[in-house]
Coordinates of C-alpha atoms in Angstrom, one line a residue:
X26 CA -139.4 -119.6 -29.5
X27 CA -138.2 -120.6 -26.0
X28 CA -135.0 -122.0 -27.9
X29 CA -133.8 -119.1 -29.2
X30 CA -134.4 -117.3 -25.9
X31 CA -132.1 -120.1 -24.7
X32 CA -129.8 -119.9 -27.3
X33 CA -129.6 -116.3 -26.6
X34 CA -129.1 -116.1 -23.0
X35 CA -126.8 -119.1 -23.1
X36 CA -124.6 -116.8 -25.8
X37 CA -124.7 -113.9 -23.5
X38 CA -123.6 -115.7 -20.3
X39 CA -120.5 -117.0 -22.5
X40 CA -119.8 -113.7 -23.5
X41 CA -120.0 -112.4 -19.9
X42 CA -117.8 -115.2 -18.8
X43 CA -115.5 -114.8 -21.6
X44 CA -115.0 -111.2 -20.5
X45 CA -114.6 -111.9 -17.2
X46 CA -112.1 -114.2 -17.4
X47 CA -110.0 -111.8 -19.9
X48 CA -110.5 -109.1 -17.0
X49 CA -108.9 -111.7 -14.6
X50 CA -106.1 -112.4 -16.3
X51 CA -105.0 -108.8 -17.6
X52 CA -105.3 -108.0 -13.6
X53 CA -103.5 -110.9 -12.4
X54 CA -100.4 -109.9 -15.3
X55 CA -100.8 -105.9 -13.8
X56 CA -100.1 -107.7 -10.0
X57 CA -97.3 -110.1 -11.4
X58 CA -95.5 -107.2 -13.3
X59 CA -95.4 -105.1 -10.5
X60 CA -94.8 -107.9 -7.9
X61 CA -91.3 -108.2 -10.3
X62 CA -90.7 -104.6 -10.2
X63 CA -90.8 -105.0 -6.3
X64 CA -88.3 -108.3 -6.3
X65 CA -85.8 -106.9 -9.0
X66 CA -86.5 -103.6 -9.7
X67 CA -85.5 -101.7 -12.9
X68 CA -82.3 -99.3 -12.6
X69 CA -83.3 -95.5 -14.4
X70 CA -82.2 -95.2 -17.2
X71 CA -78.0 -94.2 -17.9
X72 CA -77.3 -95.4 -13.9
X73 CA -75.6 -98.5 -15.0
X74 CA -73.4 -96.8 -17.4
X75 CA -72.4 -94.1 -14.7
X76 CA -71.9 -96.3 -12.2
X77 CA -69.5 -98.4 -14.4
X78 CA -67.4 -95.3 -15.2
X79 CA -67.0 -93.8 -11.8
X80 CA -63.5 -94.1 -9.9
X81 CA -65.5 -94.0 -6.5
X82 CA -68.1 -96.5 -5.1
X83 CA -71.2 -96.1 -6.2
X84 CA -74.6 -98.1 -5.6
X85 CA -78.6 -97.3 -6.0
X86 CA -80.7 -99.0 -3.1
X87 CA -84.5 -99.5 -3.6
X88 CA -87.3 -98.8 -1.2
X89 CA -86.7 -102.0 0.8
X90 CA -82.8 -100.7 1.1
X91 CA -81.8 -103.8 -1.2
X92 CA -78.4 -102.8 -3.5
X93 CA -80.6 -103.2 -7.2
X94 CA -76.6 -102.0 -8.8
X95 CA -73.5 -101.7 -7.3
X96 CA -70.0 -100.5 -8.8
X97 CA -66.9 -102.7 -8.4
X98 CA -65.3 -100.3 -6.1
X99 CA -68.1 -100.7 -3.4
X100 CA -67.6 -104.2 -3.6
X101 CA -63.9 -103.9 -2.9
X102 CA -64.0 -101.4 -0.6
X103 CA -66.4 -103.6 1.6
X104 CA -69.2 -101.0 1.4
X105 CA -71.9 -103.9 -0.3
X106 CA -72.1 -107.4 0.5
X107 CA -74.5 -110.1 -0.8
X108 CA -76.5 -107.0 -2.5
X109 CA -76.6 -105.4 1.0
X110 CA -75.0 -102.7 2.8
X111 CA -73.0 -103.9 5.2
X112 CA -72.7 -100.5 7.1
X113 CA -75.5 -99.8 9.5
X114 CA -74.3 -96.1 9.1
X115 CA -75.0 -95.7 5.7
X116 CA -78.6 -97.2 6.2
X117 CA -79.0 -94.6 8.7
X118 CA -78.2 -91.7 6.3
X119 CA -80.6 -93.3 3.5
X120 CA -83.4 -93.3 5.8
X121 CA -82.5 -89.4 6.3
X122 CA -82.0 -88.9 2.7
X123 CA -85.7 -90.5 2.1
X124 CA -87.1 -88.8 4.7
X125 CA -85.9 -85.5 3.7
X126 CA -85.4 -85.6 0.6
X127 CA -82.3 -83.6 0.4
X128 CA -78.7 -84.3 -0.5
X129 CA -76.0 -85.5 2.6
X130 CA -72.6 -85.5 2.8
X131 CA -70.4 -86.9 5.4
X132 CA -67.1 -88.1 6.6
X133 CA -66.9 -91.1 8.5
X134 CA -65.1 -94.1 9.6
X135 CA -66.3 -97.5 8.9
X136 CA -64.7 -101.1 8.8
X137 CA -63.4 -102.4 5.6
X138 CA -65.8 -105.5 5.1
X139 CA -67.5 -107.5 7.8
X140 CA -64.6 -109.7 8.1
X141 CA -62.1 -107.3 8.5
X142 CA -60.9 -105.2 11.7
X143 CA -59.0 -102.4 9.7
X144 CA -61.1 -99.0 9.5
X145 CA -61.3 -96.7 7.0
X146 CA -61.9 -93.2 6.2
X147 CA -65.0 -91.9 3.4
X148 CA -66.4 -89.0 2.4
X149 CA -69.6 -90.4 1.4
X150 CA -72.7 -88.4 -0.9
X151 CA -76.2 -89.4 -0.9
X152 CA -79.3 -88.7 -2.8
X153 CA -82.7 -89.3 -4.0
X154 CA -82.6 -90.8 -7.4
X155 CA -86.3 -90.3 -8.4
X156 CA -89.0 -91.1 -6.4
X157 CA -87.8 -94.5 -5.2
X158 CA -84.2 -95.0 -5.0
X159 CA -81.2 -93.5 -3.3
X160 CA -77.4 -93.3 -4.8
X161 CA -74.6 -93.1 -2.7
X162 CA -71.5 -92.4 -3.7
X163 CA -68.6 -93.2 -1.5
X164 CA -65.0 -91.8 -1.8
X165 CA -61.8 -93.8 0.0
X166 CA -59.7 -90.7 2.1
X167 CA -58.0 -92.9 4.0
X168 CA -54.3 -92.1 2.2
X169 CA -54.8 -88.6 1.9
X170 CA -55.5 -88.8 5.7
X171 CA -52.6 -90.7 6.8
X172 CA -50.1 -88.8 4.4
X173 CA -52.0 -85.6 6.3
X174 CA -50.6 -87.4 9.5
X175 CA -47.6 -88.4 8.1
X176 CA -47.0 -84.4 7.5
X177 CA -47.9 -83.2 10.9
X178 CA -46.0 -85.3 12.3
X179 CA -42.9 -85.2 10.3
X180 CA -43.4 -81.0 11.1
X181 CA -43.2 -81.9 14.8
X182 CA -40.9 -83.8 15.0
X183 CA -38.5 -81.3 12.9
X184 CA -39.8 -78.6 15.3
X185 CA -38.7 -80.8 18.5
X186 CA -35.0 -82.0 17.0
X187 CA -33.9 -78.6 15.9
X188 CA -35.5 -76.8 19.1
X189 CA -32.2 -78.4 21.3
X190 CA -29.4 -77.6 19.0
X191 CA -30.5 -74.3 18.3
X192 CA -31.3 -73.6 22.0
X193 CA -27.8 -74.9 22.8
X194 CA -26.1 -73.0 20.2
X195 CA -28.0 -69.6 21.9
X196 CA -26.6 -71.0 25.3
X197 CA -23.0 -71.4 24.4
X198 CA -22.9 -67.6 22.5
X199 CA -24.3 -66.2 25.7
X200 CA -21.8 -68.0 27.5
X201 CA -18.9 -67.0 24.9
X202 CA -20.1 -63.2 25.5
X203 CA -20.0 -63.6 29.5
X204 CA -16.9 -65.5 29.5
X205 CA -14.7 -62.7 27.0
X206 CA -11.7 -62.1 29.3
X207 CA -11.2 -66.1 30.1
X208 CA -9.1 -67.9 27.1
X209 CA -9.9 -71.2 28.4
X210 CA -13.8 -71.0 28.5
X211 CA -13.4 -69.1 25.6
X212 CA -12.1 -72.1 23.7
X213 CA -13.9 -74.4 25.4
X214 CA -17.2 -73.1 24.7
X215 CA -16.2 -72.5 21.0
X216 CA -15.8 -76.0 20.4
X217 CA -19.1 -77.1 21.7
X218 CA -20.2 -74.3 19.5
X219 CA -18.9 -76.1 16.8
X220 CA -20.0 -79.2 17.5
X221 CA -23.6 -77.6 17.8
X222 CA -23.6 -76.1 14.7
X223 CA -21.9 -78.7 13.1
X224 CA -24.8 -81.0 14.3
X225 CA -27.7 -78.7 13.0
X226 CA -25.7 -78.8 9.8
X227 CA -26.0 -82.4 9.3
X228 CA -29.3 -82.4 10.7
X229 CA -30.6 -79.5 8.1
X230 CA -29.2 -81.5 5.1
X231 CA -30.5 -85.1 6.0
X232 CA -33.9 -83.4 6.3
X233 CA -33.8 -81.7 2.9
X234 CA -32.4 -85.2 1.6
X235 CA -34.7 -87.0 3.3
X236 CA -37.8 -84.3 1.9
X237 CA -36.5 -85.0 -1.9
X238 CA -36.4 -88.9 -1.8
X239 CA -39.8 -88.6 0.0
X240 CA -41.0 -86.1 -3.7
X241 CA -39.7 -88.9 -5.7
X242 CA -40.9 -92.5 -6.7
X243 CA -38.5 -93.7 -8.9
X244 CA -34.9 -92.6 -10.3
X245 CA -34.9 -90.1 -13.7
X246 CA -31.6 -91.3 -15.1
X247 CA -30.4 -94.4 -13.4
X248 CA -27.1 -95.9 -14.5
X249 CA -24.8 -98.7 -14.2
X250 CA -22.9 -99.4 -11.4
X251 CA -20.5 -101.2 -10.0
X252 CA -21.8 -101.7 -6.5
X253 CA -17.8 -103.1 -5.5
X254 CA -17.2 -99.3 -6.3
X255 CA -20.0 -97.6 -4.5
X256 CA -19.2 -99.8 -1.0
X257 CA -15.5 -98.9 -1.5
X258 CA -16.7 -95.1 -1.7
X259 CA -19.1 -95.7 0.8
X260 CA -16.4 -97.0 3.5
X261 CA -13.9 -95.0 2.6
X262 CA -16.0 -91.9 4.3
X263 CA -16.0 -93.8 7.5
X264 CA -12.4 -94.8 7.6
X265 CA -10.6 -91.7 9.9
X266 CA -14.2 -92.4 12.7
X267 CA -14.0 -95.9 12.8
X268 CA -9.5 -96.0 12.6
X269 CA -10.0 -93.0 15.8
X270 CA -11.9 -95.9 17.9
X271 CA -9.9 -98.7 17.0
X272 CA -12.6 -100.5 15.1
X273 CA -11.6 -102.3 12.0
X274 CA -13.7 -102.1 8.3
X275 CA -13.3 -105.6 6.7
X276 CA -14.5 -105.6 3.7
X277 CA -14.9 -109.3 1.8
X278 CA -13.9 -110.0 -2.0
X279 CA -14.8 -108.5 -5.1
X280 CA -18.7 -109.7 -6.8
X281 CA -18.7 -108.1 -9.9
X282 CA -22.4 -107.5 -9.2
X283 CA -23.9 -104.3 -10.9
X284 CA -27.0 -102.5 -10.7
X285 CA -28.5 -100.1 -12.0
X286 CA -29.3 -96.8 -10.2
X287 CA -28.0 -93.0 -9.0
X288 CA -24.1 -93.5 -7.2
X289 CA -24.8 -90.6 -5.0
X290 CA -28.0 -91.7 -2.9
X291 CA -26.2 -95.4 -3.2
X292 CA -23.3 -94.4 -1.6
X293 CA -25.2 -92.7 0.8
X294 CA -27.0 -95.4 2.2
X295 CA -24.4 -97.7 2.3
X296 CA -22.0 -94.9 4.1
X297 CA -25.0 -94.6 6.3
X298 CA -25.6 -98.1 7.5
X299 CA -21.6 -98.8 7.8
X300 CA -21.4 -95.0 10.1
X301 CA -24.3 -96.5 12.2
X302 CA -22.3 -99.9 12.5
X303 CA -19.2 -97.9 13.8
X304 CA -21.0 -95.5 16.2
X305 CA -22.9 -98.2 17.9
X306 CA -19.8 -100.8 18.2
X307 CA -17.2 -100.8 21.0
X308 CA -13.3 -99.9 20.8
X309 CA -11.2 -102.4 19.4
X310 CA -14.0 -104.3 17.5
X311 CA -14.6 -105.4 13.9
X312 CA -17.3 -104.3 11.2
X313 CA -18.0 -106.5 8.1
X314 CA -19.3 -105.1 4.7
X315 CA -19.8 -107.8 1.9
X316 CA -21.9 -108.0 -1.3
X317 CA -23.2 -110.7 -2.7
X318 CA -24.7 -112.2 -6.1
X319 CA -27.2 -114.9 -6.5
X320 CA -31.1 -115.6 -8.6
X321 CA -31.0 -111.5 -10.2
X322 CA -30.6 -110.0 -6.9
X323 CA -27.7 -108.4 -5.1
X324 CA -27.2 -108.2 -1.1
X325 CA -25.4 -105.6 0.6
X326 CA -24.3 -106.9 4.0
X327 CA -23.0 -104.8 7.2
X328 CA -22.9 -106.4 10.4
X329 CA -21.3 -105.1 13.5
X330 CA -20.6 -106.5 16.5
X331 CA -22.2 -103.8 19.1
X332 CA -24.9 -103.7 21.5
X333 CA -28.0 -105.1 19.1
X334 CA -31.2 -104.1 19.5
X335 CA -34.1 -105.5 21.3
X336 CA -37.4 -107.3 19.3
X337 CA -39.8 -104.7 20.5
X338 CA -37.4 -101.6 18.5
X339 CA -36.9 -103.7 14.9
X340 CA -40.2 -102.3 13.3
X341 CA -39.4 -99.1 14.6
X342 CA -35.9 -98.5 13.4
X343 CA -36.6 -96.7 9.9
X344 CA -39.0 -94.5 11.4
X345 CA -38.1 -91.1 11.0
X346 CA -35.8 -89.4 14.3
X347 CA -36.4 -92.4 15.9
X348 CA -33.1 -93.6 18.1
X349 CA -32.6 -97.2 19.6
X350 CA -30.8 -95.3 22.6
X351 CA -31.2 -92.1 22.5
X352 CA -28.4 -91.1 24.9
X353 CA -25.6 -92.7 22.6
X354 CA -27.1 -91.1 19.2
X355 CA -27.2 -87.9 21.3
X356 CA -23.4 -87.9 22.5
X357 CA -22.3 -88.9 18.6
X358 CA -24.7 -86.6 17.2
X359 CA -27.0 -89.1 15.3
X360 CA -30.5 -87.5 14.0
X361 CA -32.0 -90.4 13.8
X362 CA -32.5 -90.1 10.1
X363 CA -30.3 -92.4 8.9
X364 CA -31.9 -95.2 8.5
X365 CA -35.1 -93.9 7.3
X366 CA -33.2 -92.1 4.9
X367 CA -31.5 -95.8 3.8
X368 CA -35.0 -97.3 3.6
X369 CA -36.1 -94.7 1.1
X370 CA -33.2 -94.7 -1.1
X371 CA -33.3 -98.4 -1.5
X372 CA -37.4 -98.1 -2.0
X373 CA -36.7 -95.9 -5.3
X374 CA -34.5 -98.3 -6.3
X375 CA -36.5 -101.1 -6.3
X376 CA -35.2 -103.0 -3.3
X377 CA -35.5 -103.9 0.1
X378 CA -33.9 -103.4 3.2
X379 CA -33.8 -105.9 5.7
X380 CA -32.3 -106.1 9.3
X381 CA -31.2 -109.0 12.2
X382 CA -30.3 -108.4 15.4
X383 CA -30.3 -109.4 19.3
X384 CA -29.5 -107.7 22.2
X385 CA -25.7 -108.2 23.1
X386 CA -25.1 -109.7 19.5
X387 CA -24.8 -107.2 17.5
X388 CA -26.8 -106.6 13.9
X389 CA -27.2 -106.9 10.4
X390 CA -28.5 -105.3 7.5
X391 CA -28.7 -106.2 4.3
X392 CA -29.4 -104.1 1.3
X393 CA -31.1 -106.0 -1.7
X394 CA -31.2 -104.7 -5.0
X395 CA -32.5 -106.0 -8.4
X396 CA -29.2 -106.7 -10.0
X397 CA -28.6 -105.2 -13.4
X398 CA -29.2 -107.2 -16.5
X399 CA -26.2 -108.9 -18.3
X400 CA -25.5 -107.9 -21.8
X401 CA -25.9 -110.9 -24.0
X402 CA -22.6 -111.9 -25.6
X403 CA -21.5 -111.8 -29.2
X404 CA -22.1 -114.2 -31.7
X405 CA -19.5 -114.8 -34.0
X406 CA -21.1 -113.3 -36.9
X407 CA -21.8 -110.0 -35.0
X408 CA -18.1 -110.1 -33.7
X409 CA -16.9 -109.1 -37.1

């Protein structure tokens, strides 16, 4: 009898044992699953997939503001960094976000990367994803800002240039009106009324040109062109300015070079640089167009032999109404478009511009231009 009451309780306290241990370990998987969940927590559902399809930057932090999914834009944009965020900014406006619980928007101004000095402009979005998480979405403005710039200041600068000649033209009619009954102002004034007008003219049209290269990207209908023809056109226009001070055009030999492009905006920037080369060279001196040929590209050459200009003015020179001496542009009516109209044109056409230059050395700029592809030559079989 006492046997089977051993038996018995030695069953029961195997059982209970048993059980216990089967409690232990379905609590000790409950801790470990959620200890995971903590470590790499799950994305909600469909996040991955939006994230993955959105232009902007985009990432979901957890609780512990660790980055569980970041798009590739907020990688490249510098906004997450070894799965954190590398803007203390944005950490401040999750912590908001969480303890609010409402949506924020903001613009601000953060570095690009922690390596990198250059700032950049966002407009950034951020909300509560569930209970746990936050999404921020991040937008790059900093183009649209600096074209925004670009604008105001391009409107400024328009106002301030035209402000002179049109206050000078209003001058010299008072001064016609005052001076009626006296031949000799009379005509005198009239020709500096001309020369105003003639001035706000040129200064008008370059601004419209300038406005229409700046609408376009790329040519509509290029065509082929002898670029020995569009320097000869291009030097002809300055012929009577540069004969009237003395100053000789050489021009060297023939390349046969073509490209391919629009003749008008060509010519134009070519008859710009060579008018610039005259204007800013003494009486009796020489100015030197040449093209040349070599590995598919094509150089445009002018150099002149005037007053150069200094180191500190060479990254300024195809900014728009800027003058290396402003009193000489002034006196032979120079906008100051010129050459940013020449940088532009040769842009479109997929080219560079490039200048050299030193102060009592004169300069040089060269035009370089994809040269046109050569038409393969004719077998004999396609000859007949």
């Amino acid at each position: 009898m006492e046997s089977t009451w051993l038996v018995l309780v030695s069953l029961a306290l195997g059982l209970a044992v048993g059980a216990g241990f089967v409690t232990l370990l379905h609590v000790a998987e409950r801790h470990g699953r959620r200890a995971a969940e903590v470590v790499n927590p799950a994305v909600p559902d469909g996040i991955d997939q939006v994230l993955d399809a959105l232009e902007s930057a985009g990432a979901v932090l957890d609780p512990s503001n660790n980055v569980i999914k970041a798009s590739p834009a907020a990688v490249s944009m510098g906004l997450v960094w070894n799965q954190q965020l590398v803007h203390p900014e944005l950490l401040e406006l999750a912590r908001r976000v969480r303890r609010s619980g409402d949506p924020i928007s903001e613009n601000l101004i953060l570095s690009r990367g922690p390596f990198n000095d250059a700032s950049m402009r966002v407009r950034v979005r951020l909300a509560r994803l569930g209970t746990r998480y936050v999404l921020i979405l991040a937008e790059d403005r900093t183009e649209a800002f600096r074209l925004d710039e670009v604008r105001r200041d391009f409107v400024a600068n328009i106002s301030h240039e035209l402000k002179t000649p049109i206050a000078a033209v209003g001058l010299l009619a008072e001064a016609l009106d005052q001076a009626a009954d006296e031949p000799v102002q009379v005509r005198r004034f009239a020709n500096r009324l001309t020369t105003e007008s003639g001035r706000l003219t040129r200064l008008t049209q370059e601004i419209i040109e300038l406005s229409r290269l700046q609408a376009q990207d790329s040519l509509s209908e290029p065509e082929l062109l002898n670029v020995d023809a569009v320097v000869s056109a291009a030097v002809d226009q300055s012929r009577v300015v540069a004969d009237a001070a003395r100053i000789t055009i050489a021009v060297g030999k023939k390349s046969g070079a073509e490209v391919s492009g629009d003749e008008r905006l060509l010519v134009m920037a070519v008859h710009n640089l060579v008018a610039n080369a005259v204007h800013y060279s003494p009486e009796g001196s020489r100015v030197g167009v040449g093209v040349r040929r070599h590995d598919g590209v094509v150089e445009i050459t002018v150099t002149d032999q005037g007053v150069g200009i200094a180191e500190a003015d060479l990254e300024r020179i195809f900014e728009r109404f800027f003058r290396v001496d402003q009193a000489r542009s002034r006196h032979t009516g120079g906008t100051g478009l010129g050459l940013s109209i020449v940088k532009h044109i040769v842009q479109i056409h997929g080219g560079d511009i490039r200048v050299w230059s030193q102060p009592g050395s004169g300069s040089t700029f060269t035009i370089r231009l994809p040269e046109a592809p050569q038409p393969a030559p004719l077998t004999t079989g396609e000859a007949q």
